[in-house]
């Protein structure tokens, strides 16, 4: 049995196989419509979500399976003081696979010590969000036809944005990837991401606070929200909240085939008129999230011998 806590739990070959499986699901949904008949997915969300939880649930339903779980920890016995370990031990008696989001970094890892079924990290604090990264990789692959030879701009809250950390870790494993890190100094990528991934893997990267200056270089622009819930004070958040706003004017110097991404939800970092630009792919990215989660559910259940 295997769990998914981080994309580094997967080999590059396994990531490529998951993307190939998602592409096959997109091409022939009927082929997979009953593959999970009789199986149950539990979604345990100790932190708010729209896309991740609902796309996981839609994914399982489209595979013929059923879903159970909670979207608010206050409705669960966690509110009475039950530990994550005990909650998971119990839920693994009721479900074949668990997707879990928790505000505490490492909580999904603790869950794996107690679970009798595969656990998928659906986001833990500011640490990691591997299924979002898989959706991002599928989106880049569908738009560009490759996961190599790309200049990727990451913009916004690169300190607390777990999707950025996961995406950097994943893209470091592909060839000829250049990163352009666009953030205020106070919200730059954590040092461990620089030393353990970017520098360890010899990746080319620059850091800048000027989005307009680097725009013409980019093949992919990955915008992110300033993570209000992870700041220690509201004043600090307010200082940075409008640091970068992508609008149609700033896109004038961008490549004609730029891919604009955002894990969503957005607050105001992309103006709504950008939605009409054919280069805006963030809603497709959310849809890809469902397809890659279908591929992940099938694969983890197969690895665990449940399919
Ligand atoms: N991208 C993402 O994780 O969105 P939700 O918080 O709505 O799940």
GROMACS .gro file of C-alpha atoms and ligand atoms in nm:
model
  315
    1UNK     CA    1   0.000   0.000   0.000
    2UNK     CA    2   0.126   0.348  -0.085
    3UNK     CA    3   0.019   0.697   0.024
    4UNK     CA    4   0.063   1.032  -0.151
    5UNK     CA    5   0.204   1.298   0.080
    6UNK     CA    6   0.420   1.485  -0.171
    7UNK     CA    7   0.492   1.457  -0.543
    8UNK     CA    8   0.840   1.338  -0.445
    9UNK     CA    9   0.669   1.015  -0.331
   10UNK     CA   10   0.623   0.947  -0.703
   11UNK     CA   11   0.899   0.871  -0.952
   12UNK     CA   12   0.908   1.078  -1.271
   13UNK     CA   13   0.796   0.764  -1.458
   14UNK     CA   14   0.497   0.727  -1.224
   15UNK     CA   15   0.404   1.095  -1.271
   16UNK     CA   16   0.421   1.049  -1.647
   17UNK     CA   17   0.204   0.734  -1.620
   18UNK     CA   18  -0.055   0.921  -1.410
   19UNK     CA   19  -0.068   1.199  -1.670
   20UNK     CA   20  -0.106   0.938  -1.947
   21UNK     CA   21  -0.389   0.773  -1.751
   22UNK     CA   22  -0.563   1.111  -1.701
   23UNK     CA   23  -0.532   1.176  -2.077
   24UNK     CA   24  -0.693   0.837  -2.144
   25UNK     CA   25  -0.976   0.915  -1.899
   26UNK     CA   26  -1.035   1.248  -2.080
   27UNK     CA   27  -1.043   1.066  -2.416
   28UNK     CA   28  -1.280   0.787  -2.305
   29UNK     CA   29  -1.467   0.860  -1.982
   30UNK     CA   30  -1.707   0.568  -2.030
   31UNK     CA   31  -1.420   0.320  -2.010
   32UNK     CA   32  -1.365   0.420  -1.646
   33UNK     CA   33  -1.727   0.479  -1.540
   34UNK     CA   34  -1.752   0.160  -1.327
   35UNK     CA   35  -1.390   0.090  -1.235
   36UNK     CA   36  -1.452   0.190  -0.868
   37UNK     CA   37  -1.800   0.036  -0.828
   38UNK     CA   38  -1.848  -0.050  -0.460
   39UNK     CA   39  -1.545   0.152  -0.344
   40UNK     CA   40  -1.563   0.445  -0.103
   41UNK     CA   41  -1.356   0.763  -0.079
   42UNK     CA   42  -1.352   0.958   0.248
   43UNK     CA   43  -1.281   1.329   0.222
   44UNK     CA   44  -1.166   1.465   0.558
   45UNK     CA   45  -1.128   1.842   0.533
   46UNK     CA   46  -1.007   2.011   0.851
   47UNK     CA   47  -0.960   2.331   0.648
   48UNK     CA   48  -1.187   2.501   0.389
   49UNK     CA   49  -1.186   2.396   0.024
   50UNK     CA   50  -1.399   2.420  -0.287
   51UNK     CA   51  -1.200   2.271  -0.575
   52UNK     CA   52  -0.997   2.001  -0.404
   53UNK     CA   53  -1.277   1.843  -0.203
   54UNK     CA   54  -1.547   1.868  -0.469
   55UNK     CA   55  -1.319   1.751  -0.749
   56UNK     CA   56  -1.212   1.451  -0.539
   57UNK     CA   57  -1.577   1.368  -0.476
   58UNK     CA   58  -1.676   1.422  -0.840
   59UNK     CA   59  -1.378   1.209  -0.945
   60UNK     CA   60  -1.487   0.914  -0.729
   61UNK     CA   61  -1.850   0.946  -0.845
   62UNK     CA   62  -1.743   0.945  -1.211
   63UNK     CA   63  -1.547   0.625  -1.142
   64UNK     CA   64  -1.864   0.459  -1.007
   65UNK     CA   65  -1.765   0.485  -0.640
   66UNK     CA   66  -1.922   0.657  -0.339
   67UNK     CA   67  -1.804   0.932  -0.106
   68UNK     CA   68  -1.835   1.011   0.263
   69UNK     CA   69  -1.664   1.257   0.494
   70UNK     CA   70  -1.678   1.607   0.636
   71UNK     CA   71  -1.600   1.952   0.503
   72UNK     CA   72  -1.567   2.119   0.841
   73UNK     CA   73  -1.379   1.973   1.137
   74UNK     CA   74  -1.628   2.135   1.376
   75UNK     CA   75  -1.883   1.876   1.256
   76UNK     CA   76  -1.648   1.591   1.343
   77UNK     CA   77  -1.529   1.451   1.676
   78UNK     CA   78  -1.206   1.649   1.629
   79UNK     CA   79  -1.410   1.925   1.794
   80UNK     CA   80  -1.432   1.702   2.105
   81UNK     CA   81  -1.057   1.655   2.112
   82UNK     CA   82  -1.015   1.337   1.905
   83UNK     CA   83  -0.666   1.309   1.759
   84UNK     CA   84  -0.591   1.292   1.387
   85UNK     CA   85  -0.451   0.942   1.441
   86UNK     CA   86  -0.770   0.811   1.604
   87UNK     CA   87  -0.990   0.981   1.343
   88UNK     CA   88  -0.796   0.818   1.061
   89UNK     CA   89  -0.792   0.476   1.227
   90UNK     CA   90  -1.172   0.490   1.247
   91UNK     CA   91  -1.231   0.628   0.898
   92UNK     CA   92  -1.004   0.363   0.746
   93UNK     CA   93  -1.258   0.107   0.879
   94UNK     CA   94  -1.526   0.272   0.665
   95UNK     CA   95  -1.349   0.379   0.344
   96UNK     CA   96  -1.112   0.231   0.085
   97UNK     CA   97  -0.910   0.552   0.037
   98UNK     CA   98  -0.884   0.884   0.223
   99UNK     CA   99  -0.818   1.239   0.098
  100UNK     CA  100  -0.727   1.468   0.386
  101UNK     CA  101  -0.661   1.842   0.422
  102UNK     CA  102  -0.527   1.981   0.747
  103UNK     CA  103  -0.388   2.320   0.856
  104UNK     CA  104  -0.096   2.156   1.042
  105UNK     CA  105   0.205   2.068   0.828
  106UNK     CA  106   0.278   1.698   0.854
  107UNK     CA  107  -0.068   1.597   0.978
  108UNK     CA  108  -0.130   1.372   0.671
  109UNK     CA  109   0.201   1.197   0.746
  110UNK     CA  110   0.082   1.125   1.101
  111UNK     CA  111  -0.239   0.992   0.944
  112UNK     CA  112  -0.044   0.739   0.737
  113UNK     CA  113   0.097   0.581   1.056
  114UNK     CA  114  -0.255   0.484   1.164
  115UNK     CA  115  -0.437   0.427   0.835
  116UNK     CA  116  -0.517   0.085   0.693
  117UNK     CA  117  -0.599   0.241   0.352
  118UNK     CA  118  -0.413   0.486   0.120
  119UNK     CA  119  -0.402   0.848   0.242
  120UNK     CA  120  -0.377   1.137  -0.003
  121UNK     CA  121  -0.253   1.474   0.122
  122UNK     CA  122  -0.506   1.729  -0.004
  123UNK     CA  123  -0.299   2.017   0.137
  124UNK     CA  124  -0.117   2.051   0.472
  125UNK     CA  125  -0.056   2.403   0.600
  126UNK     CA  126   0.204   2.590   0.398
  127UNK     CA  127   0.390   2.267   0.318
  128UNK     CA  128   0.259   2.070   0.022
  129UNK     CA  129  -0.038   2.014  -0.207
  130UNK     CA  130   0.060   1.725  -0.434
  131UNK     CA  131  -0.274   1.670  -0.609
  132UNK     CA  132  -0.283   2.039  -0.707
  133UNK     CA  133   0.065   1.993  -0.849
  134UNK     CA  134  -0.050   1.692  -1.047
  135UNK     CA  135  -0.335   1.907  -1.185
  136UNK     CA  136  -0.078   2.175  -1.270
  137UNK     CA  137   0.148   1.926  -1.449
  138UNK     CA  138  -0.147   1.788  -1.647
  139UNK     CA  139  -0.244   2.143  -1.744
  140UNK     CA  140   0.109   2.233  -1.857
  141UNK     CA  141   0.131   1.905  -2.049
  142UNK     CA  142  -0.205   1.961  -2.223
  143UNK     CA  143  -0.115   2.320  -2.312
  144UNK     CA  144   0.250   2.279  -2.408
  145UNK     CA  145   0.272   1.911  -2.505
  146UNK     CA  146   0.577   1.871  -2.278
  147UNK     CA  147   0.705   1.915  -1.923
  148UNK     CA  148   1.058   2.024  -2.024
  149UNK     CA  149   1.224   2.321  -2.199
  150UNK     CA  150   1.005   2.580  -2.026
  151UNK     CA  151   1.050   2.913  -1.847
  152UNK     CA  152   0.803   2.921  -1.560
  153UNK     CA  153   0.716   3.239  -1.371
  154UNK     CA  154   0.576   3.193  -1.021
  155UNK     CA  155   0.421   3.509  -0.882
  156UNK     CA  156   0.272   3.622  -0.551
  157UNK     CA  157   0.302   3.462  -0.210
  158UNK     CA  158   0.588   3.220  -0.269
  159UNK     CA  159   0.657   3.187   0.105
  160UNK     CA  160   0.327   3.045   0.227
  161UNK     CA  161   0.191   2.918  -0.108
  162UNK     CA  162   0.211   2.540  -0.075
  163UNK     CA  163   0.114   2.490  -0.440
  164UNK     CA  164   0.428   2.678  -0.544
  165UNK     CA  165   0.651   2.465  -0.322
  166UNK     CA  166   0.504   2.144  -0.461
  167UNK     CA  167   0.527   2.265  -0.822
  168UNK     CA  168   0.893   2.367  -0.788
  169UNK     CA  169   0.981   2.028  -0.636
  170UNK     CA  170   0.805   1.851  -0.922
  171UNK     CA  171   0.939   2.063  -1.211
  172UNK     CA  172   1.300   2.039  -1.080
  173UNK     CA  173   1.290   1.680  -1.204
  174UNK     CA  174   1.239   1.774  -1.569
  175UNK     CA  175   1.510   1.903  -1.805
  176UNK     CA  176   1.581   2.261  -1.908
  177UNK     CA  177   1.332   2.426  -1.673
  178UNK     CA  178   1.403   2.788  -1.575
  179UNK     CA  179   1.221   2.946  -1.281
  180UNK     CA  180   1.141   3.316  -1.252
  181UNK     CA  181   1.036   3.382  -0.892
  182UNK     CA  182   0.831   3.701  -0.869
  183UNK     CA  183   0.756   3.805  -0.510
  184UNK     CA  184   0.815   4.074  -0.250
  185UNK     CA  185   1.134   3.991  -0.053
  186UNK     CA  186   0.926   3.914   0.259
  187UNK     CA  187   0.724   3.655   0.064
  188UNK     CA  188   1.005   3.490  -0.129
  189UNK     CA  189   1.048   3.113  -0.165
  190UNK     CA  190   1.162   2.949   0.165
  191UNK     CA  191   1.535   2.883   0.194
  192UNK     CA  192   1.489   2.504   0.206
  193UNK     CA  193   1.323   2.509  -0.137
  194UNK     CA  194   1.621   2.702  -0.273
  195UNK     CA  195   1.894   2.491  -0.112
  196UNK     CA  196   1.737   2.144  -0.120
  197UNK     CA  197   1.572   2.168  -0.462
  198UNK     CA  198   1.669   2.462  -0.686
  199UNK     CA  199   2.039   2.465  -0.593
  200UNK     CA  200   2.075   2.094  -0.521
  201UNK     CA  201   1.937   2.011  -0.867
  202UNK     CA  202   2.137   2.291  -1.036
  203UNK     CA  203   1.824   2.468  -1.163
  204UNK     CA  204   1.847   2.807  -1.331
  205UNK     CA  205   1.639   3.064  -1.140
  206UNK     CA  206   1.611   3.436  -1.079
  207UNK     CA  207   1.423   3.632  -0.814
  208UNK     CA  208   1.258   3.962  -0.895
  209UNK     CA  209   0.988   4.200  -0.773
  210UNK     CA  210   0.916   4.330  -1.125
  211UNK     CA  211   0.656   4.126  -1.314
  212UNK     CA  212   0.651   4.352  -1.623
  213UNK     CA  213   1.026   4.322  -1.674
  214UNK     CA  214   1.023   3.940  -1.695
  215UNK     CA  215   0.686   3.894  -1.869
  216UNK     CA  216   0.828   3.852  -2.227
  217UNK     CA  217   1.045   3.555  -2.118
  218UNK     CA  218   0.768   3.340  -1.975
  219UNK     CA  219   0.609   3.026  -2.122
  220UNK     CA  220   0.396   2.976  -1.810
  221UNK     CA  221   0.285   3.238  -1.557
  222UNK     CA  222   0.160   3.082  -1.232
  223UNK     CA  223  -0.019   3.345  -1.023
  224UNK     CA  224  -0.095   3.284  -0.656
  225UNK     CA  225  -0.306   3.440  -0.383
  226UNK     CA  226  -0.149   3.613  -0.084
  227UNK     CA  227  -0.228   3.355   0.186
  228UNK     CA  228  -0.408   3.573   0.441
  229UNK     CA  229  -0.479   3.281   0.678
  230UNK     CA  230  -0.108   3.207   0.725
  231UNK     CA  231   0.008   3.559   0.826
  232UNK     CA  232   0.084   3.627   1.192
  233UNK     CA  233  -0.088   3.967   1.180
  234UNK     CA  234  -0.355   4.134   0.965
  235UNK     CA  235  -0.123   4.437   0.919
  236UNK     CA  236   0.140   4.218   0.754
  237UNK     CA  237  -0.124   4.077   0.519
  238UNK     CA  238  -0.256   4.422   0.430
  239UNK     CA  239   0.096   4.536   0.346
  240UNK     CA  240   0.125   4.269   0.076
  241UNK     CA  241  -0.230   4.197  -0.034
  242UNK     CA  242  -0.215   4.388  -0.364
  243UNK     CA  243   0.153   4.322  -0.435
  244UNK     CA  244   0.087   4.180  -0.782
  245UNK     CA  245  -0.225   4.220  -0.992
  246UNK     CA  246  -0.224   4.070  -1.340
  247UNK     CA  247  -0.435   4.268  -1.587
  248UNK     CA  248  -0.469   4.282  -1.964
  249UNK     CA  249  -0.227   4.575  -1.984
  250UNK     CA  250   0.057   4.376  -1.823
  251UNK     CA  251  -0.004   4.094  -2.072
  252UNK     CA  252   0.072   4.313  -2.375
  253UNK     CA  253   0.439   4.209  -2.378
  254UNK     CA  254   0.369   3.841  -2.303
  255UNK     CA  255   0.425   3.556  -2.550
  256UNK     CA  256   0.130   3.472  -2.774
  257UNK     CA  257   0.134   3.118  -2.635
  258UNK     CA  258   0.182   3.206  -2.268
  259UNK     CA  259  -0.015   2.977  -2.036
  260UNK     CA  260  -0.167   3.171  -1.745
  261UNK     CA  261  -0.235   2.951  -1.443
  262UNK     CA  262  -0.363   2.999  -1.088
  263UNK     CA  263  -0.453   2.721  -0.841
  264UNK     CA  264  -0.751   2.935  -0.728
  265UNK     CA  265  -0.926   3.070  -0.532
  266UNK     CA  266  -0.823   3.414  -0.656
  267UNK     CA  267  -0.891   3.727  -0.456
  268UNK     CA  268  -0.783   4.016  -0.676
  269UNK     CA  269  -0.448   3.904  -0.819
  270UNK     CA  270  -0.596   3.845  -1.168
  271UNK     CA  271  -0.853   4.095  -1.294
  272UNK     CA  272  -1.165   3.933  -1.438
  273UNK     CA  273  -1.105   4.078  -1.787
  274UNK     CA  274  -0.805   3.842  -1.815
  275UNK     CA  275  -1.056   3.553  -1.804
  276UNK     CA  276  -1.150   3.636  -2.166
  277UNK     CA  277  -0.788   3.609  -2.285
  278UNK     CA  278  -0.740   3.275  -2.462
  279UNK     CA  279  -0.413   3.232  -2.268
  280UNK     CA  280  -0.599   3.217  -1.935
  281UNK     CA  281  -0.614   2.847  -1.840
  282UNK     CA  282  -0.699   2.851  -1.468
  283UNK     CA  283  -1.053   2.723  -1.510
  284UNK     CA  284  -0.928   2.439  -1.734
  285UNK     CA  285  -0.666   2.377  -1.462
  286UNK     CA  286  -0.946   2.324  -1.206
  287UNK     CA  287  -1.119   2.079  -1.443
  288UNK     CA  288  -0.791   1.896  -1.497
  289UNK     CA  289  -0.785   1.858  -1.119
  290UNK     CA  290  -1.081   1.623  -1.142
  291UNK     CA  291  -0.922   1.410  -1.416
  292UNK     CA  292  -0.587   1.373  -1.242
  293UNK     CA  293  -0.762   1.286  -0.913
  294UNK     CA  294  -0.952   1.013  -1.101
  295UNK     CA  295  -0.615   0.880  -1.219
  296UNK     CA  296  -0.473   0.901  -0.865
  297UNK     CA  297  -0.767   0.721  -0.703
  298UNK     CA  298  -0.745   0.434  -0.956
  299UNK     CA  299  -0.368   0.407  -0.923
  300UNK     CA  300  -0.350   0.418  -0.541
  301UNK     CA  301  -0.633   0.166  -0.510
  302UNK     CA  302  -0.449  -0.063  -0.757
  303UNK     CA  303  -0.119  -0.026  -0.569
  304UNK     CA  304  -0.300  -0.114  -0.247
  305UNK     CA  305  -0.455  -0.424  -0.405
  306UNK     CA  306  -0.812  -0.292  -0.366
  307UNK     CA  307  -0.872  -0.282  -0.744
  308LIG     N1  308  -0.661   2.502  -0.537
  308LIG     C1  309  -0.722   2.465  -0.422
  308LIG     O1  310  -0.665   2.392  -0.340
  308LIG     O2  311  -0.848   2.515  -0.406
  308LIG     P1  312  -0.943   2.483  -0.281
  308LIG     O3  313  -0.875   2.546  -0.160
  308LIG     O4  314  -1.075   2.547  -0.315
  308LIG     O5  315  -0.951   2.336  -0.265
   0.00000   0.00000   0.00000
